[in-house]
Amino acid sequence: MNYDESMEYLKGLTKFGINLGLGRIRSLLSRLGHPEEKVEFVHVGGTNGKGSTCAMLASMLQQSGMRVGLFTSPHLHSYTERIRINEKEIKKEEIAELLTMMRSHLDAMVQDGVEHPTEFEVSTALALYYFAREKVDLAVMEVGMGGEIDSTNVILPRLAMITNVGMDHMDYLGSTLEDIARVKSGIIKENRDVITAVDHPRALAIIRERAKEKNAPLWEHGIDFSVEPLSYSHQGQIFNCTVKNTVFPNLKVPLRGRHQLVNAALAVAGAVKLGIGAAAIRKGLALTDWPCRLETVRENPLIVIDAAHNHHGIKVLVDALQQYWPDRKKILLLGMLADKEREKVAAEIAPLVEKAVVTKPNSPRAGAWQQVAEFVRPYVKEIAVEENISHAVDLALTWAGSEDMILITGSIYMVAEARAHLMNGKR
């Protein structure tokens, strides 16, 4: 297969849907020679902030001289973004080569009566095989969904990190915060270090309980590490971070929002736990790049993109909007998947905007996407519903004056397509 054929093949695997469990990927990894046993890992879970935390930690590890793998999902514009070594994306021809090889094993699995792995399981196995083949010193792996029976949980990491716990993916992870915390704490392994920034008492109690069961040394935000904000601008934030009794003064991170300081502190704590020096921590943080997180993609009108795709994320986004752009007239472009708390999201974000365009995320999970408009309508002066994402962006642009702000948020599938439309210089 070439790259395009590989992408079509992967797309075809989405018919197997989201099917949590470790049996299929373990069977596949066995056929691939157990690459997950040949690499050291950091495993990062949580409801929000996983990708940002992974990016910051990987950058710090790289600055220390390590060869660092990074696996994140989903991608924005190209599948190659998911699998990187020292920031360099896997080549398209490497994906084609590896998937061609893996396909024969997948076909053999089915012939042997094993259930076919899902698209995400195949992607995870591909990343693990690639990192082992390329002999990375350490790979940072982002959980796909949940933790305990997510396909990334076949690894035995040196360190597990849990950013936070909020209500998301309730169809799969459970209907209470405690249920979700229990699933996310499943990445905690016997006698392996764990660090968390979870602050909700009930969720934190679950994580403490699991760490105790597993005899896993636990560091907590507010006890073992903390953050002190110093200043912020549109270029980033400066803060002090204390880990145990060591102070890292005047650290800079080029990401906006108070929530990113907590993610940064978690990443710094992880780097300290892994023995990374202060100079690499400082430089790695300052060089972190992670798009679609309060990202400005255009001025006049100001266009900001943020992949806040659930209620927990939207609350954080609202806080940042009030911090950075309290007085701007705002136009909202919103598209959300069906399994999100759409009504709660609308009630959180819509009171801050004057006009809104609701669009359809490019995902089978979009469901009755137009319903979002009914939740937004009571709060805004004007609303439009436009299925085509590019047309929705263009409509928002026609509404915006040069001093206004267009906020594009919701499903990462939607914000990525909107970003591509804007980056391609259309309009």
GROMACS .gro file of C-alpha atoms in nm:
model
  427
    1MET     CA    1   0.000   0.000   0.000
    2ASN     CA    2   0.108   0.358  -0.058
    3TYR     CA    3   0.024   0.633   0.194
    4ASP     CA    4  -0.316   0.723   0.047
    5GLU     CA    5  -0.413   0.355   0.034
    6SER     CA    6  -0.294   0.318   0.395
    7MET     CA    7  -0.518   0.605   0.503
    8GLU     CA    8  -0.814   0.448   0.321
    9TYR     CA    9  -0.737   0.117   0.491
   10LEU     CA   10  -0.729   0.285   0.835
   11LYS     CA   11  -1.049   0.474   0.755
   12GLY     CA   12  -1.211   0.140   0.676
   13LEU     CA   13  -1.120   0.017   1.024
   14THR     CA   14  -1.342   0.284   1.182
   15LYS     CA   15  -1.631   0.044   1.109
   16PHE     CA   16  -1.511  -0.145   1.418
   17GLY     CA   17  -1.595   0.169   1.617
   18ILE     CA   18  -1.480   0.240   1.972
   19ASN     CA   19  -1.441  -0.099   2.134
   20LEU     CA   20  -1.243  -0.070   2.457
   21GLY     CA   21  -1.040  -0.368   2.577
   22LEU     CA   22  -0.683  -0.496   2.560
   23GLY     CA   23  -0.721  -0.847   2.417
   24ARG     CA   24  -0.704  -0.753   2.049
   25ILE     CA   25  -0.404  -0.521   2.073
   26ARG     CA   26  -0.215  -0.768   2.293
   27SER     CA   27  -0.267  -1.035   2.029
   28LEU     CA   28  -0.144  -0.797   1.757
   29LEU     CA   29   0.161  -0.686   1.959
   30SER     CA   30   0.251  -1.049   2.022
   31ARG     CA   31   0.261  -1.104   1.645
   32LEU     CA   32   0.476  -0.790   1.609
   33GLY     CA   33   0.738  -0.919   1.856
   34HIS     CA   34   0.617  -0.723   2.161
   35PRO     CA   35   0.753  -0.375   2.076
   36GLU     CA   36   0.588  -0.242   2.394
   37GLU     CA   37   0.850  -0.432   2.596
   38LYS     CA   38   1.144  -0.267   2.417
   39VAL     CA   39   1.082   0.100   2.505
   40GLU     CA   40   1.054   0.304   2.826
   41PHE     CA   41   0.736   0.511   2.855
   42VAL     CA   42   0.555   0.794   3.025
   43HIS     CA   43   0.176   0.746   3.014
   44VAL     CA   44  -0.044   1.057   3.028
   45GLY     CA   45  -0.418   1.039   3.099
   46GLY     CA   46  -0.692   1.275   3.212
   47THR     CA   47  -1.001   1.446   3.075
   48ASN     CA   48  -0.837   1.761   2.936
   49GLY     CA   49  -0.483   1.894   2.897
   50LYS     CA   50  -0.328   1.558   2.805
   51GLY     CA   51  -0.190   1.675   2.472
   52SER     CA   52  -0.047   2.001   2.608
   53THR     CA   53   0.116   1.816   2.900
   54CYS     CA   54   0.261   1.554   2.664
   55ALA     CA   55   0.399   1.824   2.434
   56MET     CA   56   0.563   2.016   2.720
   57LEU     CA   57   0.716   1.705   2.876
   58ALA     CA   58   0.843   1.570   2.542
   59SER     CA   59   1.003   1.907   2.467
   60MET     CA   60   1.185   1.909   2.803
   61LEU     CA   61   1.305   1.550   2.758
   62GLN     CA   62   1.430   1.633   2.408
   63GLN     CA   63   1.625   1.934   2.538
   64SER     CA   64   1.798   1.702   2.785
   65GLY     CA   65   1.950   1.515   2.490
   66MET     CA   66   1.705   1.225   2.479
   67ARG     CA   67   1.558   1.075   2.164
   68VAL     CA   68   1.188   1.114   2.249
   69GLY     CA   69   0.883   0.952   2.092
   70LEU     CA   70   0.546   1.125   2.119
   71PHE     CA   71   0.210   0.962   2.046
   72THR     CA   72  -0.101   1.181   2.058
   73SER     CA   73  -0.450   1.172   1.907
   74PRO     CA   74  -0.650   1.275   1.720
   75HIS     CA   75  -0.449   1.468   1.461
   76LEU     CA   76  -0.538   1.811   1.322
   77HIS     CA   77  -0.442   1.804   0.955
   78SER     CA   78  -0.231   1.495   0.887
   79TYR     CA   79  -0.218   1.149   1.039
   80THR     CA   80   0.162   1.183   1.059
   81GLU     CA   81   0.116   1.434   1.347
   82ARG     CA   82   0.019   1.148   1.578
   83ILE     CA   83   0.361   0.982   1.582
   84ARG     CA   84   0.676   1.192   1.626
   85ILE     CA   85   1.036   1.154   1.734
   86ASN     CA   86   1.203   1.472   1.859
   87GLU     CA   87   0.920   1.674   1.706
   88LYS     CA   88   0.974   1.522   1.362
   89GLU     CA   89   0.662   1.352   1.228
   90ILE     CA   90   0.676   0.997   1.097
   91LYS     CA   91   0.713   0.998   0.718
   92LYS     CA   92   0.417   0.904   0.502
   93GLU     CA   93   0.618   0.629   0.335
   94GLU     CA   94   0.705   0.483   0.677
   95ILE     CA   95   0.335   0.467   0.766
   96ALA     CA   96   0.262   0.295   0.435
   97GLU     CA   97   0.546   0.046   0.489
   98LEU     CA   98   0.445  -0.035   0.848
   99LEU     CA   99   0.073  -0.065   0.779
  100THR     CA  100   0.141  -0.291   0.481
  101MET     CA  101   0.344  -0.517   0.709
  102MET     CA  102   0.083  -0.502   0.986
  103ARG     CA  103  -0.203  -0.578   0.749
  104SER     CA  104  -0.078  -0.933   0.692
  105HIS     CA  105  -0.075  -0.988   1.069
  106LEU     CA  106  -0.423  -0.838   1.103
  107ASP     CA  107  -0.558  -1.066   0.829
  108ALA     CA  108  -0.395  -1.367   0.999
  109MET     CA  109  -0.551  -1.269   1.332
  110VAL     CA  110  -0.899  -1.271   1.180
  111GLN     CA  111  -0.832  -1.606   1.013
  112ASP     CA  112  -0.733  -1.740   1.356
  113GLY     CA  113  -1.069  -1.630   1.494
  114VAL     CA  114  -0.945  -1.320   1.681
  115GLU     CA  115  -1.170  -1.014   1.668
  116HIS     CA  116  -1.028  -0.744   1.436
  117PRO     CA  117  -0.854  -0.458   1.619
  118THR     CA  118  -1.005  -0.111   1.593
  119GLU     CA  119  -0.849   0.180   1.405
  120PHE     CA  120  -0.710   0.328   1.728
  121GLU     CA  121  -0.564  -0.008   1.835
  122VAL     CA  122  -0.386  -0.039   1.501
  123SER     CA  123  -0.258   0.320   1.533
  124THR     CA  124  -0.130   0.251   1.884
  125ALA     CA  125   0.045  -0.068   1.774
  126LEU     CA  126   0.199   0.116   1.479
  127ALA     CA  127   0.339   0.383   1.712
  128LEU     CA  128   0.478   0.126   1.957
  129TYR     CA  129   0.644  -0.070   1.675
  130TYR     CA  130   0.791   0.247   1.523
  131PHE     CA  131   0.930   0.373   1.855
  132ALA     CA  132   1.090   0.033   1.923
  133ARG     CA  133   1.235   0.012   1.571
  134GLU     CA  134   1.374   0.366   1.593
  135LYS     CA  135   1.520   0.296   1.939
  136VAL     CA  136   1.382   0.599   2.121
  137ASP     CA  137   1.515   0.659   2.472
  138LEU     CA  138   1.167   0.723   2.603
  139ALA     CA  139   0.819   0.760   2.452
  140VAL     CA  140   0.542   0.985   2.586
  141MET     CA  141   0.205   0.818   2.521
  142GLU     CA  142  -0.127   1.001   2.544
  143VAL     CA  143  -0.428   0.792   2.648
  144GLY     CA  144  -0.693   0.776   2.378
  145MET     CA  145  -1.002   0.742   2.597
  146GLY     CA  146  -1.031   0.660   2.966
  147GLY     CA  147  -0.727   0.461   3.071
  148GLU     CA  148  -0.782   0.117   3.217
  149ILE     CA  149  -0.886  -0.058   2.897
  150ASP     CA  150  -0.761   0.200   2.647
  151SER     CA  151  -0.527   0.038   2.396
  152THR     CA  152  -0.231   0.247   2.519
  153ASN     CA  153  -0.256   0.068   2.854
  154VAL     CA  154  -0.058  -0.230   2.727
  155ILE     CA  155   0.258  -0.041   2.826
  156LEU     CA  156   0.437  -0.060   3.160
  157PRO     CA  157   0.547   0.303   3.204
  158ARG     CA  158   0.822   0.445   3.423
  159LEU     CA  159   0.575   0.717   3.512
  160ALA     CA  160   0.198   0.772   3.486
  161MET     CA  161   0.048   1.122   3.489
  162ILE     CA  162  -0.321   1.217   3.527
  163THR     CA  163  -0.404   1.577   3.441
  164ASN     CA  164  -0.762   1.612   3.569
  165VAL     CA  165  -1.097   1.433   3.579
  166GLY     CA  166  -1.418   1.574   3.432
  167MET     CA  167  -1.741   1.450   3.277
  168ASP     CA  168  -1.667   1.324   2.926
  169HIS     CA  169  -1.726   1.007   2.722
  170MET     CA  170  -1.990   0.901   2.976
  171ASP     CA  171  -2.129   0.642   2.729
  172TYR     CA  172  -1.802   0.452   2.764
  173LEU     CA  173  -1.647   0.551   3.097
  174GLY     CA  174  -1.942   0.577   3.335
  175SER     CA  175  -2.199   0.831   3.446
  176THR     CA  176  -2.034   0.967   3.764
  177LEU     CA  177  -1.708   1.148   3.835
  178GLU     CA  178  -1.603   0.856   4.054
  179ASP     CA  179  -1.665   0.607   3.770
  180ILE     CA  180  -1.454   0.814   3.532
  181ALA     CA  181  -1.177   0.863   3.789
  182ARG     CA  182  -1.170   0.487   3.847
  183VAL     CA  183  -1.119   0.422   3.474
  184LYS     CA  184  -0.854   0.692   3.441
  185SER     CA  185  -0.665   0.563   3.745
  186GLY     CA  186  -0.629   0.233   3.558
  187ILE     CA  187  -0.301   0.357   3.410
  188ILE     CA  188  -0.143   0.345   3.759
  189LYS     CA  189   0.085   0.041   3.770
  190GLU     CA  190   0.241  -0.165   4.049
  191ASN     CA  191   0.539   0.012   4.210
  192ARG     CA  192   0.553   0.276   3.933
  193ASP     CA  193   0.552   0.650   3.999
  194VAL     CA  194   0.235   0.851   3.943
  195ILE     CA  195   0.182   1.229   3.940
  196THR     CA  196  -0.155   1.404   3.927
  197ALA     CA  197  -0.302   1.753   3.908
  198VAL     CA  198  -0.654   1.626   3.980
  199ASP     CA  199  -0.815   1.869   4.224
  200HIS     CA  200  -1.171   1.737   4.263
  201PRO     CA  201  -1.182   1.573   4.608
  202ARG     CA  202  -1.393   1.270   4.508
  203ALA     CA  203  -1.182   1.200   4.199
  204LEU     CA  204  -0.858   1.252   4.390
  205ALA     CA  205  -0.972   1.008   4.658
  206ILE     CA  206  -1.011   0.737   4.390
  207ILE     CA  207  -0.662   0.806   4.254
  208ARG     CA  208  -0.509   0.797   4.602
  209GLU     CA  209  -0.685   0.468   4.669
  210ARG     CA  210  -0.559   0.311   4.343
  211ALA     CA  211  -0.203   0.436   4.404
  212LYS     CA  212  -0.210   0.283   4.754
  213GLU     CA  213  -0.343  -0.050   4.618
  214LYS     CA  214  -0.065  -0.058   4.360
  215ASN     CA  215   0.205   0.062   4.600
  216ALA     CA  216   0.269   0.341   4.350
  217PRO     CA  217   0.446   0.651   4.489
  218LEU     CA  218   0.208   0.945   4.430
  219TRP     CA  219   0.287   1.315   4.384
  220GLU     CA  220  -0.005   1.559   4.400
  221HIS     CA  221  -0.049   1.916   4.281
  222GLY     CA  222  -0.067   2.149   4.580
  223ILE     CA  223   0.129   1.909   4.800
  224ASP     CA  224   0.435   1.784   4.612
  225PHE     CA  225   0.444   2.046   4.338
  226SER     CA  226   0.282   2.385   4.289
  227VAL     CA  227   0.268   2.683   4.057
  228GLU     CA  228   0.288   3.057   4.124
  229PRO     CA  229   0.173   3.277   3.831
  230LEU     CA  230   0.391   3.587   3.780
  231SER     CA  231   0.274   3.749   3.456
  232TYR     CA  232   0.094   3.677   3.133
  233SER     CA  233   0.071   3.823   2.784
  234HIS     CA  234  -0.049   3.710   2.444
  235GLN     CA  235   0.297   3.560   2.391
  236GLY     CA  236   0.274   3.327   2.692
  237GLN     CA  237   0.307   3.315   3.069
  238ILE     CA  238   0.583   3.343   3.327
  239PHE     CA  239   0.559   3.150   3.653
  240ASN     CA  240   0.749   2.994   3.939
  241CYS     CA  241   0.718   2.619   3.988
  242THR     CA  242   0.811   2.437   4.306
  243VAL     CA  243   0.866   2.060   4.297
  244LYS     CA  244   0.924   1.913   4.641
  245ASN     CA  245   1.175   2.165   4.783
  246THR     CA  246   1.322   2.281   4.452
  247VAL     CA  247   1.207   2.613   4.306
  248PHE     CA  248   1.223   2.672   3.931
  249PRO     CA  249   1.190   3.052   3.903
  250ASN     CA  250   1.065   3.258   3.609
  251LEU     CA  251   0.973   2.970   3.379
  252LYS     CA  252   0.810   3.070   3.051
  253VAL     CA  253   0.552   2.873   2.857
  254PRO     CA  254   0.417   3.004   2.524
  255LEU     CA  255   0.064   2.880   2.593
  256ARG     CA  256  -0.225   3.094   2.720
  257GLY     CA  257  -0.465   3.033   3.006
  258ARG     CA  258  -0.430   2.966   3.378
  259HIS     CA  259  -0.507   2.599   3.315
  260GLN     CA  260  -0.186   2.568   3.111
  261LEU     CA  261   0.017   2.668   3.418
  262VAL     CA  262  -0.119   2.364   3.602
  263ASN     CA  263  -0.041   2.146   3.298
  264ALA     CA  264   0.308   2.299   3.285
  265ALA     CA  265   0.368   2.236   3.655
  266LEU     CA  266   0.258   1.873   3.608
  267ALA     CA  267   0.501   1.838   3.315
  268VAL     CA  268   0.783   1.996   3.517
  269ALA     CA  269   0.714   1.756   3.805
  270GLY     CA  270   0.728   1.469   3.556
  271ALA     CA  271   1.061   1.592   3.421
  272VAL     CA  272   1.201   1.619   3.774
  273LYS     CA  273   1.082   1.266   3.852
  274LEU     CA  274   1.263   1.146   3.537
  275GLY     CA  275   1.587   1.319   3.642
  276ILE     CA  276   1.583   1.603   3.388
  277GLY     CA  277   1.797   1.908   3.474
  278ALA     CA  278   1.679   2.265   3.525
  279ALA     CA  279   1.827   2.402   3.200
  280ALA     CA  280   1.646   2.143   2.984
  281ILE     CA  281   1.323   2.203   3.176
  282ARG     CA  282   1.346   2.578   3.118
  283LYS     CA  283   1.436   2.557   2.749
  284GLY     CA  284   1.193   2.275   2.671
  285LEU     CA  285   0.899   2.462   2.822
  286ALA     CA  286   0.985   2.781   2.635
  287LEU     CA  287   1.000   2.593   2.302
  288THR     CA  288   0.673   2.404   2.339
  289ASP     CA  289   0.438   2.435   2.044
  290TRP     CA  290   0.085   2.293   2.063
  291PRO     CA  291  -0.172   2.438   1.819
  292CYS     CA  292  -0.549   2.480   1.862
  293ARG     CA  293  -0.511   2.572   2.228
  294LEU     CA  294  -0.619   2.938   2.257
  295GLU     CA  295  -0.430   2.985   1.931
  296THR     CA  296  -0.452   3.313   1.742
  297VAL     CA  297  -0.461   3.235   1.371
  298ARG     CA  298  -0.549   3.581   1.241
  299GLU     CA  299  -0.576   3.945   1.347
  300ASN     CA  300  -0.832   4.207   1.235
  301PRO     CA  301  -1.066   4.045   1.307
  302LEU     CA  302  -0.900   3.846   1.581
  303ILE     CA  303  -0.960   3.473   1.525
  304VAL     CA  304  -0.886   3.239   1.815
  305ILE     CA  305  -0.916   2.861   1.793
  306ASP     CA  306  -0.947   2.633   2.094
  307ALA     CA  307  -1.026   2.262   2.097
  308ALA     CA  308  -1.242   2.277   2.413
  309HIS     CA  309  -1.469   1.987   2.327
  310ASN     CA  310  -1.648   1.916   2.657
  311HIS     CA  311  -1.806   2.105   2.949
  312HIS     CA  312  -1.490   2.089   3.162
  313GLY     CA  313  -1.284   2.233   2.875
  314ILE     CA  314  -1.537   2.506   2.794
  315LYS     CA  315  -1.534   2.630   3.156
  316VAL     CA  316  -1.156   2.666   3.131
  317LEU     CA  317  -1.197   2.844   2.796
  318VAL     CA  318  -1.449   3.090   2.943
  319ASP     CA  319  -1.201   3.173   3.220
  320ALA     CA  320  -0.932   3.244   2.959
  321LEU     CA  321  -1.165   3.460   2.749
  322GLN     CA  322  -1.241   3.673   3.053
  323GLN     CA  323  -0.869   3.692   3.135
  324TYR     CA  324  -0.741   3.786   2.789
  325TRP     CA  325  -1.028   3.942   2.592
  326PRO     CA  326  -1.294   4.061   2.840
  327ASP     CA  327  -1.416   4.355   2.630
  328ARG     CA  328  -1.402   4.222   2.274
  329LYS     CA  329  -1.731   4.171   2.091
  330LYS     CA  330  -1.735   3.800   2.018
  331ILE     CA  331  -1.876   3.581   1.742
  332LEU     CA  332  -1.887   3.208   1.815
  333LEU     CA  333  -1.837   2.923   1.569
  334LEU     CA  334  -1.933   2.601   1.747
  335GLY     CA  335  -1.963   2.237   1.646
  336MET     CA  336  -1.996   1.954   1.896
  337LEU     CA  337  -2.020   1.576   1.893
  338ALA     CA  338  -2.337   1.408   2.013
  339ASP     CA  339  -2.178   1.247   2.321
  340LYS     CA  340  -2.090   1.582   2.482
  341GLU     CA  341  -2.293   1.782   2.734
  342ARG     CA  342  -2.408   2.023   2.465
  343GLU     CA  343  -2.669   2.208   2.669
  344LYS     CA  344  -2.422   2.274   2.953
  345VAL     CA  345  -2.158   2.388   2.704
  346ALA     CA  346  -2.401   2.631   2.540
  347ALA     CA  347  -2.506   2.774   2.877
  348GLU     CA  348  -2.139   2.830   2.966
  349ILE     CA  349  -2.007   2.990   2.646
  350ALA     CA  350  -2.304   3.150   2.467
  351PRO     CA  351  -2.370   3.432   2.722
  352LEU     CA  352  -2.026   3.573   2.632
  353VAL     CA  353  -2.100   3.615   2.259
  354GLU     CA  354  -2.329   3.832   2.048
  355LYS     CA  355  -2.371   3.606   1.745
  356ALA     CA  356  -2.314   3.238   1.677
  357VAL     CA  357  -2.276   2.999   1.383
  358VAL     CA  358  -2.338   2.631   1.454
  359THR     CA  359  -2.173   2.379   1.221
  360LYS     CA  360  -2.131   2.004   1.182
  361PRO     CA  361  -1.812   1.828   1.301
  362ASN     CA  362  -1.670   1.594   1.039
  363SER     CA  363  -1.725   1.280   1.246
  364PRO     CA  364  -1.968   0.986   1.253
  365ARG     CA  365  -2.036   1.092   1.613
  366ALA     CA  366  -2.178   1.432   1.510
  367GLY     CA  367  -2.535   1.304   1.561
  368ALA     CA  368  -2.811   1.568   1.563
  369TRP     CA  369  -2.554   1.847   1.538
  370GLN     CA  370  -2.816   2.117   1.462
  371GLN     CA  371  -2.955   2.068   1.814
  372VAL     CA  372  -2.664   2.276   1.945
  373ALA     CA  373  -2.826   2.583   1.785
  374GLU     CA  374  -3.138   2.543   2.000
  375PHE     CA  375  -2.923   2.544   2.313
  376VAL     CA  376  -2.729   2.853   2.200
  377ARG     CA  377  -3.024   3.053   2.060
  378PRO     CA  378  -3.162   3.197   2.391
  379TYR     CA  379  -2.831   3.372   2.466
  380VAL     CA  380  -2.743   3.543   2.136
  381LYS     CA  381  -2.872   3.824   1.915
  382GLU     CA  382  -2.828   3.629   1.592
  383ILE     CA  383  -2.764   3.265   1.505
  384ALA     CA  384  -2.704   3.069   1.187
  385VAL     CA  385  -2.679   2.698   1.113
  386GLU     CA  386  -2.434   2.598   0.837
  387GLU     CA  387  -2.337   2.236   0.776
  388ASN     CA  388  -2.027   2.312   0.567
  389ILE     CA  389  -1.743   2.415   0.801
  390SER     CA  390  -1.562   2.637   0.548
  391HIS     CA  391  -1.887   2.818   0.468
  392ALA     CA  392  -1.952   2.858   0.842
  393VAL     CA  393  -1.609   3.022   0.885
  394ASP     CA  394  -1.678   3.255   0.591
  395LEU     CA  395  -2.017   3.351   0.735
  396ALA     CA  396  -1.859   3.437   1.072
  397LEU     CA  397  -1.604   3.652   0.886
  398THR     CA  398  -1.879   3.849   0.711
  399TRP     CA  399  -2.033   3.926   1.050
  400ALA     CA  400  -1.708   4.039   1.214
  401GLY     CA  401  -1.580   4.394   1.226
  402SER     CA  402  -1.204   4.455   1.237
  403GLU     CA  403  -1.211   4.501   1.617
  404ASP     CA  404  -1.428   4.195   1.681
  405MET     CA  405  -1.322   3.845   1.784
  406ILE     CA  406  -1.423   3.517   1.622
  407LEU     CA  407  -1.394   3.221   1.858
  408ILE     CA  408  -1.384   2.878   1.694
  409THR     CA  409  -1.431   2.597   1.942
  410GLY     CA  410  -1.580   2.253   2.000
  411SER     CA  411  -1.491   1.920   1.843
  412ILE     CA  412  -1.128   1.892   1.738
  413TYR     CA  413  -1.250   1.750   1.405
  414MET     CA  414  -1.436   2.075   1.340
  415VAL     CA  415  -1.173   2.320   1.466
  416ALA     CA  416  -0.903   2.142   1.263
  417GLU     CA  417  -1.103   2.182   0.943
  418ALA     CA  418  -1.178   2.547   1.022
  419ARG     CA  419  -0.809   2.606   1.093
  420ALA     CA  420  -0.707   2.445   0.764
  421HIS     CA  421  -0.954   2.669   0.576
  422LEU     CA  422  -0.809   2.980   0.740
  423MET     CA  423  -0.445   2.870   0.702
  424ASN     CA  424  -0.496   2.800   0.332
  425GLY     CA  425  -0.551   3.171   0.289
  426LYS     CA  426  -0.908   3.149   0.173
  427ARG     CA  427  -1.093   3.477   0.217
   0.00000   0.00000   0.00000
